[in-house]
Coordinates of C-alpha atoms in Angstrom, one line a residue:
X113 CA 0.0 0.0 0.0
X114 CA 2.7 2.3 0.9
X115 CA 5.0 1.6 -1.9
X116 CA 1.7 2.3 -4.6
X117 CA 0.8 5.3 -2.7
X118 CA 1.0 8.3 -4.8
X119 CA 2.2 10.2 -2.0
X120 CA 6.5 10.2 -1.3
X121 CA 6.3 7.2 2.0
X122 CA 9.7 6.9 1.6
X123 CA 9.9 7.7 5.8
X124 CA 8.6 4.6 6.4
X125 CA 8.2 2.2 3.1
X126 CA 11.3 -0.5 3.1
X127 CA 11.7 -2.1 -0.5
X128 CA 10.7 -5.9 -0.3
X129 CA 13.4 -6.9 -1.7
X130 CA 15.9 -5.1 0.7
X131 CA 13.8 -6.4 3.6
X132 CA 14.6 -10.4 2.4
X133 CA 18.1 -9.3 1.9
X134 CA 18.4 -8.0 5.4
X135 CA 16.5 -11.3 6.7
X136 CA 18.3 -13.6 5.2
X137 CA 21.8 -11.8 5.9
X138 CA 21.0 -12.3 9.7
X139 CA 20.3 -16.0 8.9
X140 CA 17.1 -16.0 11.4
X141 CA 15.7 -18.7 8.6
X142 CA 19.0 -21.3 10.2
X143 CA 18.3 -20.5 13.3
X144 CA 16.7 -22.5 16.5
X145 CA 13.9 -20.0 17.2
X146 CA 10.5 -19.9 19.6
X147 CA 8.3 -18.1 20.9
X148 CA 11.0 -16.2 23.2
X149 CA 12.7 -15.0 20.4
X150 CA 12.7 -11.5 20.2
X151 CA 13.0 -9.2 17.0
X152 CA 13.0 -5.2 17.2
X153 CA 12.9 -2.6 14.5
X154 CA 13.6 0.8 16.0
X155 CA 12.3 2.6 13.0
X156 CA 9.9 0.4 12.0
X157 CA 7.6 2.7 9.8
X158 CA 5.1 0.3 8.0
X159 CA 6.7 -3.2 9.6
X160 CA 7.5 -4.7 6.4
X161 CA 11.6 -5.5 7.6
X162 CA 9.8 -7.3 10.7
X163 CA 6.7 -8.8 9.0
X164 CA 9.5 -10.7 6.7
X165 CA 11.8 -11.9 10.1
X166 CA 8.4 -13.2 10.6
X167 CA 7.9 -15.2 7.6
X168 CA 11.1 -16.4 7.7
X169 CA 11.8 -17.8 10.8
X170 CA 11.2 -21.5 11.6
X171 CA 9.1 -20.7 14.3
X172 CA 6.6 -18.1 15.6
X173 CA 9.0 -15.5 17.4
X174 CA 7.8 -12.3 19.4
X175 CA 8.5 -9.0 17.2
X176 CA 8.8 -5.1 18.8
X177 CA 8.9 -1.9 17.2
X178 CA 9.0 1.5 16.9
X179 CA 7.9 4.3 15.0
X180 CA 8.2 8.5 15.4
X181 CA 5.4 9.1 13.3
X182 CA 1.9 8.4 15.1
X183 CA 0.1 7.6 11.5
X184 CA 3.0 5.3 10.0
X185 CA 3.0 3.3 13.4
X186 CA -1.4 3.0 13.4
X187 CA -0.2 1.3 9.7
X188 CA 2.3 -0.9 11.4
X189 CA -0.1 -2.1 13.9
X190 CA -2.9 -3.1 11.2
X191 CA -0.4 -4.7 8.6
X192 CA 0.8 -7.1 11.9
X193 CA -2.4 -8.0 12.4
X194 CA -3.8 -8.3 9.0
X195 CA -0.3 -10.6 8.3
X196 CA -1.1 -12.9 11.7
X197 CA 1.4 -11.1 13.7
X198 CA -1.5 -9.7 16.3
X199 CA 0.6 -9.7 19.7
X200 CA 3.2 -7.7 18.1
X201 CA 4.2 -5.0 19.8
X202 CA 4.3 -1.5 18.3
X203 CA 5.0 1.5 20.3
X204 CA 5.1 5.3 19.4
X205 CA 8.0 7.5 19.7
X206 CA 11.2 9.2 19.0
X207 CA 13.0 6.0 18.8
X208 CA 16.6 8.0 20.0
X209 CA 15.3 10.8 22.3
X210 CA 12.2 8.2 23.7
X211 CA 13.2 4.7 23.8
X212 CA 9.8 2.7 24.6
X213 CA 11.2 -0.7 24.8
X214 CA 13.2 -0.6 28.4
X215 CA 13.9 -2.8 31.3
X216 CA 12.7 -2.9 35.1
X217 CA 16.5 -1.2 35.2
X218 CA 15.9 2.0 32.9
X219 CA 18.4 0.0 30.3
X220 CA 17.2 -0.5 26.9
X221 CA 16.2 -4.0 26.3
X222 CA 17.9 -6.3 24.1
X223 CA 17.5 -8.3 21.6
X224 CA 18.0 -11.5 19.5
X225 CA 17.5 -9.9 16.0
X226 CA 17.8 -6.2 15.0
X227 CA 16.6 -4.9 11.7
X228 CA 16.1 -1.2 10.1
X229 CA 16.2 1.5 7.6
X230 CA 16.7 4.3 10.0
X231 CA 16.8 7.5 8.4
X232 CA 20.1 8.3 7.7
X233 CA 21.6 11.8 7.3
X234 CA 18.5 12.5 9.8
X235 CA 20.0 16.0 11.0
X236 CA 18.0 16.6 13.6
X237 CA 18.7 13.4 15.6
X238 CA 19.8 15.1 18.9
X239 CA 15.8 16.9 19.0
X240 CA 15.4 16.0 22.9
X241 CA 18.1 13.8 23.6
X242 CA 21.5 14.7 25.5
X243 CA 23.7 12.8 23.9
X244 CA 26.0 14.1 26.2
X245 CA 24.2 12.6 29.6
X246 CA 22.4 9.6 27.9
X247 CA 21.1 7.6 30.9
X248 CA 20.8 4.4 28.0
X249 CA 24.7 4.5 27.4
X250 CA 24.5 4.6 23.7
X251 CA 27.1 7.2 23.0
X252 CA 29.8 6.1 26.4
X253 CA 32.0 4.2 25.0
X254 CA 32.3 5.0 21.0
X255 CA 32.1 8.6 21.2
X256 CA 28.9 11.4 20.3
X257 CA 27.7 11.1 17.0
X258 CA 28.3 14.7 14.8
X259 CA 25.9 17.0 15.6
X260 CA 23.9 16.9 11.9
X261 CA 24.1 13.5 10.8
X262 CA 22.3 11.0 12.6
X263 CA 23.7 7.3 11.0
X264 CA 26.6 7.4 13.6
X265 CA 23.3 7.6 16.3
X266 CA 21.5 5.0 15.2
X267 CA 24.0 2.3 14.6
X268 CA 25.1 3.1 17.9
X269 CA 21.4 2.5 19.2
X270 CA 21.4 -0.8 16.9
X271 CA 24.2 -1.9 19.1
X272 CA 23.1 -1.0 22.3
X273 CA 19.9 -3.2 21.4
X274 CA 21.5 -6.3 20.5
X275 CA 21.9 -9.0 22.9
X276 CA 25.7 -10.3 23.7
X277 CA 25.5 -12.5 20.3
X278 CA 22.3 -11.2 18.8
X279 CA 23.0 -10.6 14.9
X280 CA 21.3 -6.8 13.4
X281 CA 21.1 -5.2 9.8
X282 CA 20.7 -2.3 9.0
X283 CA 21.8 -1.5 5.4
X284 CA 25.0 -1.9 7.2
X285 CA 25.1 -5.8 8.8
X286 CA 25.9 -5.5 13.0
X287 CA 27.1 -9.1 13.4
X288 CA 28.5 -9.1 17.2
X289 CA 29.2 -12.9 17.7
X290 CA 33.0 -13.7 16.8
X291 CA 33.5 -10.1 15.8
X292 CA 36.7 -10.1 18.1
X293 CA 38.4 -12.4 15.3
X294 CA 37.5 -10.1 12.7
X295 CA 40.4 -7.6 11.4
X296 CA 38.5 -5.6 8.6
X297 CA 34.8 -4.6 7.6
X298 CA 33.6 -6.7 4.8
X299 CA 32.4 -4.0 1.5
X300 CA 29.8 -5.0 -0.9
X301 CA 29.3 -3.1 -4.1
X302 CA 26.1 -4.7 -5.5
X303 CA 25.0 -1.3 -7.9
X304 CA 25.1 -3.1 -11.1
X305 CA 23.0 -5.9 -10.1
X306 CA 19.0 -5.1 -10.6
X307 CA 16.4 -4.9 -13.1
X308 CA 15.1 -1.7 -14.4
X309 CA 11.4 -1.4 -13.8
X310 CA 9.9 1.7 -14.8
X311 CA 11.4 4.4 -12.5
X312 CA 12.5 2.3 -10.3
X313 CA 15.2 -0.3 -10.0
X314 CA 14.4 -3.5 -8.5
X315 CA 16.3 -6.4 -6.9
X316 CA 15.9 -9.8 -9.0
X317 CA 15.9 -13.2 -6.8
X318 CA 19.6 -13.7 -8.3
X319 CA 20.5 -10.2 -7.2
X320 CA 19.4 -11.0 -3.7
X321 CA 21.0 -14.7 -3.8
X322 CA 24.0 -13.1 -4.9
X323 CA 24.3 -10.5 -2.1
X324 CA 23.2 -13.0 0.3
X325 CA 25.7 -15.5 -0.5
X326 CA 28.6 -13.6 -0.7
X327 CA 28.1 -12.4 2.4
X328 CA 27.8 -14.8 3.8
X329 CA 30.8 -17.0 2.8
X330 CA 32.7 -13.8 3.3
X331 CA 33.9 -14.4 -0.7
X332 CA 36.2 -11.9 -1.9
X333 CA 37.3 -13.9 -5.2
X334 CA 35.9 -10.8 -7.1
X335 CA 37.4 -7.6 -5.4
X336 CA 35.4 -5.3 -8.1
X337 CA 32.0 -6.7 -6.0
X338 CA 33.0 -7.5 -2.5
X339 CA 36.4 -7.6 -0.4
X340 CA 36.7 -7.6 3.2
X341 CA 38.9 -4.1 4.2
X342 CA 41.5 -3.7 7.0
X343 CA 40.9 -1.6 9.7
X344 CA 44.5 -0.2 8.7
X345 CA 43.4 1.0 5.2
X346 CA 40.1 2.9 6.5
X347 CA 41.7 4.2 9.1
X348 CA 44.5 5.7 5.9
X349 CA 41.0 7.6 4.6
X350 CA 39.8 8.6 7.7
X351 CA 37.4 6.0 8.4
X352 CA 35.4 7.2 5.3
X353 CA 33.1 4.1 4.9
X354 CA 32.4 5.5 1.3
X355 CA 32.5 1.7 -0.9
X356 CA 33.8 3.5 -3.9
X357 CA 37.0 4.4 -1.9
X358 CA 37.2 0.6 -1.4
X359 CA 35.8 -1.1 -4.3
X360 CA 36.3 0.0 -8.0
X361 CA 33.1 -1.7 -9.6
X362 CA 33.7 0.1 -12.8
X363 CA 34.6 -2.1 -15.9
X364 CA 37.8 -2.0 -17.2
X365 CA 38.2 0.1 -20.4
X366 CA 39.4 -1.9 -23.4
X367 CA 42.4 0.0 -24.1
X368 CA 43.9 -0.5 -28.0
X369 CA 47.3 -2.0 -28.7
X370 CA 48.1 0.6 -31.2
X371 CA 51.7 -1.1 -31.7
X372 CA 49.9 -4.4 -32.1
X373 CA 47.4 -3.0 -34.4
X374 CA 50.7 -1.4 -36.7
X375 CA 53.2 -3.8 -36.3
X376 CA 51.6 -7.1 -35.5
X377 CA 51.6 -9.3 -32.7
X378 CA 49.3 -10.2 -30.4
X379 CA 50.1 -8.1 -26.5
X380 CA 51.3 -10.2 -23.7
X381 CA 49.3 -7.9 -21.1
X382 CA 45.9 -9.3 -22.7
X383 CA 47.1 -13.5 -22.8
X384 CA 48.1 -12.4 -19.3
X385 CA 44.8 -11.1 -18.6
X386 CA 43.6 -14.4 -18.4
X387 CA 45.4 -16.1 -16.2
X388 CA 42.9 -18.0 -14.5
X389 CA 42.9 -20.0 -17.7
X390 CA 46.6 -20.5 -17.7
X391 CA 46.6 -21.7 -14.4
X392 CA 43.9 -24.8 -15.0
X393 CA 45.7 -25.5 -17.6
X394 CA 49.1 -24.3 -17.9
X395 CA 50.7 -26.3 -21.6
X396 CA 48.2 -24.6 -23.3
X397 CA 49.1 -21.3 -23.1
X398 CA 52.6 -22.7 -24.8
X399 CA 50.6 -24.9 -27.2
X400 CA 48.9 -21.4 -28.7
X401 CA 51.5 -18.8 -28.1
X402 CA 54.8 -18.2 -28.9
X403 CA 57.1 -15.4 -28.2
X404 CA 57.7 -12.5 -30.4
X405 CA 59.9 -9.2 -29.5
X406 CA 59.4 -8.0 -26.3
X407 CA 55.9 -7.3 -25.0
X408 CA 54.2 -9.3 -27.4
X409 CA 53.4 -12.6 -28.8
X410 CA 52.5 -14.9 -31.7
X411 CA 49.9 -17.6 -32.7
X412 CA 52.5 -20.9 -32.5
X413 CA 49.4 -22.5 -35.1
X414 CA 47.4 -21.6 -37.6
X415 CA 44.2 -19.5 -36.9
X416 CA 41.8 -22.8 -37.9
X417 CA 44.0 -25.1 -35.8
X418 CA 43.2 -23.0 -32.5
X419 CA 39.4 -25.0 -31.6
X420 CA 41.5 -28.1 -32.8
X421 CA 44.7 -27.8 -30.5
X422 CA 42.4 -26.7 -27.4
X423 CA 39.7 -29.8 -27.7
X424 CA 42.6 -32.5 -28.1
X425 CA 44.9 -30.9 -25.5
X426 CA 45.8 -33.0 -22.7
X427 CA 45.1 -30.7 -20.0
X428 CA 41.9 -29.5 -21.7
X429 CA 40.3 -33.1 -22.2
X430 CA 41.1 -33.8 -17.9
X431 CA 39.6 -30.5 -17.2
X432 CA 36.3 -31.3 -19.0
X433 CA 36.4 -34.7 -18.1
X434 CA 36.3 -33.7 -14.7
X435 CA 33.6 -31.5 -15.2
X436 CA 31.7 -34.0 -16.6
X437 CA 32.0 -36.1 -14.0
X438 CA 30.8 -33.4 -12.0
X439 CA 27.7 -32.4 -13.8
X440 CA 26.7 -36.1 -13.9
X441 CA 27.4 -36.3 -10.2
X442 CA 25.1 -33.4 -9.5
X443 CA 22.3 -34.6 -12.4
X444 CA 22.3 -37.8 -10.6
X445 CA 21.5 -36.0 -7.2
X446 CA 19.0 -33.6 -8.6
X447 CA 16.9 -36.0 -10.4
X448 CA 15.8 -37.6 -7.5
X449 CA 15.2 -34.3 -6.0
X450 CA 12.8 -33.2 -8.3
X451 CA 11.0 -36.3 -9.0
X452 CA 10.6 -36.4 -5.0
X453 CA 9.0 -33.1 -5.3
X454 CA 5.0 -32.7 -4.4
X455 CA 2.6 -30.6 -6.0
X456 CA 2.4 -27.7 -3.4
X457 CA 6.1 -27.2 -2.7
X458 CA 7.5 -23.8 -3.6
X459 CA 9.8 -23.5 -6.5
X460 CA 11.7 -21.2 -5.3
X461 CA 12.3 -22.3 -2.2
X462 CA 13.5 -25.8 -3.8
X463 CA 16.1 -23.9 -6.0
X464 CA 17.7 -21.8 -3.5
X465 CA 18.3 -25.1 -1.2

């Protein structure tokens, strides 16, 4: 309802697609849960980050959230209870100057799951809070946030929320269990990966699987997507978390050989480009080229003996062999998976597992 509203809900409207990315990053759908599982949203606006915590979870667990605006959180309330969710609990309030979600102590409570889209760049965070004197100890031990940006404030809020291994996301992924044995933060650049609908730009299920997975396995085997980034090296640009400082996602221009083009020869630089080739297998790179003058090489057969000289290689023919094997393994495996399948499963839940 929000996101067709002709009106700008942008305050308190979280994309779907974002909201499965930040459930599944927190891994809530893997975990053990009940009914004493708690979830929070401190900016909740509509509920749709906690309505799909909800949905994804194993088992029922007990969700809490809040929301500044009185209209957004009367929204939140009806959309738990129209999506079976009626004991959630939805309070109203400035989530930073008027926590509502406190202990017999005066401490905020915490959690097992945090999830948001706080509004970042909010520059009037500090409207009737002392960060200075804040009796919930948000802002004690990591400093006060700057007085006109509020992200600092409400990561810092996140945190204070979180049980002592309770798991949060936020845009950016609070993960407090084993973070002593991490040395970096881990960066994803996922900008190139959606679908263009209209005005909008939307998430596809392999754009989501993508970020998801990567993140998960912590894979940095493509450093123009995701790498994880020493403390030492933000700390060198002033613990700017800006990703394109990090991260150069831009293709790589294909640059002309102009010597090449004149003279001949095929440039080393671009049969070195593709060295992940080489390294599977090695003898062919010796079976196609041969040297030339310096910086460049030559064809070591003739143009219509280059398919021929790959498929009979050696070290091609193991490689696909392998493969093979592989893909006959896995056929083997699947076929019984599918023909097991009944009528009312869900596709896509079968295909991501």
């Amino acid at each position: 309802m929000a996101a067709e509203s002709g009106k700008s809900k942008g305050q308190f409207y979280t994309p779907a697609e974002v909201s499965r990315i930040m459930t599944q990053i927190i891994g809530i759908h893997e975990a053990v849960t009940t009914n004493d599982t708690t979830v929070y949203d401190p900016t909740c606006g509509s509920g749709s980050p906690l309505l799909k915590v909800g949905d994804e979870a194993k088992a029922k667990v007990t969700l809490y959230g809040q929301e500044k605006d009185a209209a957004t959180s009367g929204l939140a309330r009806m959309n738990m209870i129209l999506h079976n969710n009626p004991t959630a609990e939805i309070k109203q309030g400035n989530t930073l100057a008027n926590p509502r979600f406190t202990g017999d102590d005066g401490q905020l409570k915490t959690f097992d799951f945090v999830v948001a889209n706080p509004p970042f760049s909010d520059m009037r965070w500090s409207t009737g809070l002392d960060a200075l004197n804040d009796p919930h100890e948000r802002f004690k031990h990591y400093g006060t946030p700057p007085a006109k940006q509020g992200d600092y404030a409400y990561l810092l809020h996140i945190i204070r929320s979180l049980k002592s291994a309770g798991k949060g996301a936020c845009i950016v992924v609070i993960d407090k269990e084993n973070a002593h044995t991490r040395k970096g933060i881990f960066m994803i650049d996922a900008s190139a990966g959606f679908m263009k609908d209209g005005p909008k730009n939307r998430l596809r299920d392999c754009d989501i699987h993508q970020i998801v997975d990567v993140f998960n396995r912590r894979d940095d085997s493509n450093p123009k997507y995701a790498r994880m980034v020493s403390i030492e090296e933000i700390e060198k640009n002033d613990f700017n978390l800006n990703i394109p400082r990090y991260i150069d996602s831009q293709q790589a221009e294909d640059i002309q050989d102009i010597e090449g083009h004149l003279k001949g020869g095929i440039p080393r630089r671009d049969v070195d480009a593709l060295q992940a080739y080489w390294t599977v297998c090695p003898q062919v790179r010796q079976a196609l080229f041969k040297a030339s003058r310096p910086g460049y090489l030559d064809l070591a057969v003739a143009k219509q003996a280059i398919k021929p000289t790959l498929y009979e290689h050696p070290e091609f023919v193991t490689f696909i062999d392998g493969m093979n094997a592989l893909f006959a393994d896995w056929r083997e495996r699947t076929t019984q998976t599918l023909k097991g399948l009944q009528t009312n499963c869900h596709p896509k839940t079968e295909a991501h597992h």
